[in-house]
Short mmCIF file of C-alpha atoms in Angstrom, two decimals:
data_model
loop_
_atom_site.label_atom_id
_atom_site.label_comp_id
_atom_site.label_asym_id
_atom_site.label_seq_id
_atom_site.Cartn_x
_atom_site.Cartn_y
_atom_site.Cartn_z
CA UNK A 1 0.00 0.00 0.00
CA UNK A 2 1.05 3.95 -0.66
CA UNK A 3 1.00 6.98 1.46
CA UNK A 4 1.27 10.16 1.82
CA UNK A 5 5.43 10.25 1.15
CA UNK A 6 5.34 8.19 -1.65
CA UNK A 7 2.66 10.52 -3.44
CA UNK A 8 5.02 13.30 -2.51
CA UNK A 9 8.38 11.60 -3.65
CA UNK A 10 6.56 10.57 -6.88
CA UNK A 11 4.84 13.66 -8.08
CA UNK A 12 8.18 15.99 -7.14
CA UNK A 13 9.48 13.53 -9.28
CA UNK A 14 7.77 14.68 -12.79
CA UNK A 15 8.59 17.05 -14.55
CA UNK A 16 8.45 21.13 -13.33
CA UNK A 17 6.75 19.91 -10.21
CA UNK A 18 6.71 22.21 -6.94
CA UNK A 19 5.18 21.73 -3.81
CA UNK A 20 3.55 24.79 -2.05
CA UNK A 21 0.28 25.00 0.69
CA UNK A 22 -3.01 25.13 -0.63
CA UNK A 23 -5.54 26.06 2.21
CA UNK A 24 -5.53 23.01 4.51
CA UNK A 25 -3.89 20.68 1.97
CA UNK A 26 -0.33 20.40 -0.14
CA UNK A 27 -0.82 21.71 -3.55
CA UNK A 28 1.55 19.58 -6.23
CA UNK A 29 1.79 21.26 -9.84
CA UNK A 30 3.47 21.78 -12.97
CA UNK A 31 1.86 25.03 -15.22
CA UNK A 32 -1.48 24.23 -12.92
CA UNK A 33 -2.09 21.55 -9.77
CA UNK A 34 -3.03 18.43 -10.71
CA UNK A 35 -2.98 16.47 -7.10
CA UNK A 36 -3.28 17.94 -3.66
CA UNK A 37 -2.53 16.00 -0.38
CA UNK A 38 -4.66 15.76 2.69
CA UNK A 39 -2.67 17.25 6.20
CA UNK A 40 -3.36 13.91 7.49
CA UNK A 41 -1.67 12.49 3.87
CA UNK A 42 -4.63 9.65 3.99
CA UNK A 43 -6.21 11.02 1.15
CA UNK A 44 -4.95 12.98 -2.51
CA UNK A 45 -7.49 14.55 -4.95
CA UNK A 46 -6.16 14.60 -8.44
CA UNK A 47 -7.37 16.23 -11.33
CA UNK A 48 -8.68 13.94 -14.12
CA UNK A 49 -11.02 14.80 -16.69
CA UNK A 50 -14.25 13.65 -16.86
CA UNK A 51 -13.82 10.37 -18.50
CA UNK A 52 -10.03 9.46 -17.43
CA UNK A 53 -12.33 10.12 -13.73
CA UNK A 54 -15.14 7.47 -14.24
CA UNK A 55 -11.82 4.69 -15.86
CA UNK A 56 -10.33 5.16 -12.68
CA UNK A 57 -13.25 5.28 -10.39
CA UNK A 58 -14.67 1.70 -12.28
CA UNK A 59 -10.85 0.25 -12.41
CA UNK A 60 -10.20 0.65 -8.65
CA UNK A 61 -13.26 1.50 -7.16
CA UNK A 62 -11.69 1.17 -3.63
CA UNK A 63 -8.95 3.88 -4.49
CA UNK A 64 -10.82 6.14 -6.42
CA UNK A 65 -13.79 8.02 -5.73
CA UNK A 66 -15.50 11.83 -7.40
CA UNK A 67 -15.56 14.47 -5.28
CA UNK A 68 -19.03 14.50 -4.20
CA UNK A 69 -19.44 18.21 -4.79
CA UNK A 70 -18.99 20.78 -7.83
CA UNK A 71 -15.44 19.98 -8.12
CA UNK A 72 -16.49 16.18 -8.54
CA UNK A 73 -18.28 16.80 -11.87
CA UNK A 74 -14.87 18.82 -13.20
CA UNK A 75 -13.21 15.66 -12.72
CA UNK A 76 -11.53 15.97 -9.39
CA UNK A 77 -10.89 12.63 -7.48
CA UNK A 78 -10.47 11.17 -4.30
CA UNK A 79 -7.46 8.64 -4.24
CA UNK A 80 -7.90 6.39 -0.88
CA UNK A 81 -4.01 6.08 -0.29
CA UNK A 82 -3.90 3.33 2.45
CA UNK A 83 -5.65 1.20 -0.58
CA UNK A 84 -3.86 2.50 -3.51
CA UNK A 85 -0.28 0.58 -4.57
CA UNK A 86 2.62 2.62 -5.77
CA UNK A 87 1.50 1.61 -9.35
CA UNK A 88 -1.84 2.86 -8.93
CA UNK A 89 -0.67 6.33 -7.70
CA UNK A 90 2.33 6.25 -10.34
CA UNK A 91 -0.08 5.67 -13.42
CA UNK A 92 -2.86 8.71 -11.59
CA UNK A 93 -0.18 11.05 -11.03
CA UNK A 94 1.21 10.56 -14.86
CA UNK A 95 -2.20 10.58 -15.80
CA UNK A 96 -3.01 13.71 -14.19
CA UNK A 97 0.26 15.52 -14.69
CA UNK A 98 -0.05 15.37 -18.49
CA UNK A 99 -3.20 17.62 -18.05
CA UNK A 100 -1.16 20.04 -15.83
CA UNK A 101 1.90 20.83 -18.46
CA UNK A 102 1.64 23.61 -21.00
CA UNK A 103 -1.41 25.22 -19.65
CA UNK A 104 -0.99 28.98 -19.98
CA UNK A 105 -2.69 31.25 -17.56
CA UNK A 106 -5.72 32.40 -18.81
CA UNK A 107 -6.75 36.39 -19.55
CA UNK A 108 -9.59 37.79 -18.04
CA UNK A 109 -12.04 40.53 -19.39
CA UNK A 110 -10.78 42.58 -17.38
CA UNK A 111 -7.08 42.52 -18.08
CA UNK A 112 -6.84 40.04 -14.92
CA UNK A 113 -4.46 36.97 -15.31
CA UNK A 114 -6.27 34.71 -13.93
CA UNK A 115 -4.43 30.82 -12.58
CA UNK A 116 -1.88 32.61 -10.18
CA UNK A 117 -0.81 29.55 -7.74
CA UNK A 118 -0.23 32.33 -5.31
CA UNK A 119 -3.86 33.46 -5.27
CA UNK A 120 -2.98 37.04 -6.00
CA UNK A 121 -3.75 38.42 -9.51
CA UNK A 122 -1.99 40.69 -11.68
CA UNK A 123 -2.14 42.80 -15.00
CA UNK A 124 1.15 41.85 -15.47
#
């Protein structure tokens, strides 16, 4: 079974990923976050899309769960990590990584970038 430093090791491991807090949780991302970790590091939500969600969710049903919320339906994921194995989390976070590199920040109407991991937005 996995945990929370393995999921850490791992995703630091790909490509152009940092580490940095995200509310109650540790945000890991490349151009955008594609997996956060639980303080408790029991549980990681990754960020699938919609159908790469439901695969996982029907291949490992007791490692992967939707968010049951808005978040859920944009293809965020619960990943159980006391009944994931290495290989499960190595394929998600590969999975979900892919989605995360090359995304530029997006423009607002307003001249707002919008995206910032730091929360803060700028016109420059």
């Amino acid at each position: 079974m996995a945990d929370g430093a393995d999921l850490r090791r791992m995703a630091l491991a790909l490509p152009g990923t940092t580490e940095a807090p995200h509310f109650d949780r540790a945000a890991f991302k490349a151009d955008r976050i594609f997996v956060t970790l639980d303080s408790s590091e029991r549980t990681a939500n990754f960020k699938f899309t919609p159908d790469e969600q439901e695969f996982k969710c029907q291949l490992a049903p007791e490692v992967f769960k939707p968010i049951d919320n808005g978040w859920g339906r944009q293809g965020w994921t619960t990943a159980m990590l006391a009944e994931a194995t290495p290989d499960d989390l190595q394929a998600a976070l590969e999975m979900a990584h892919a989605h995360a590199v090359g995304k530029p920040k997006r423009k607002r109407s307003d001249g707002l970038v919008s995206g910032s991991s730091s929360g803060a937005e700028s016109r420059w």
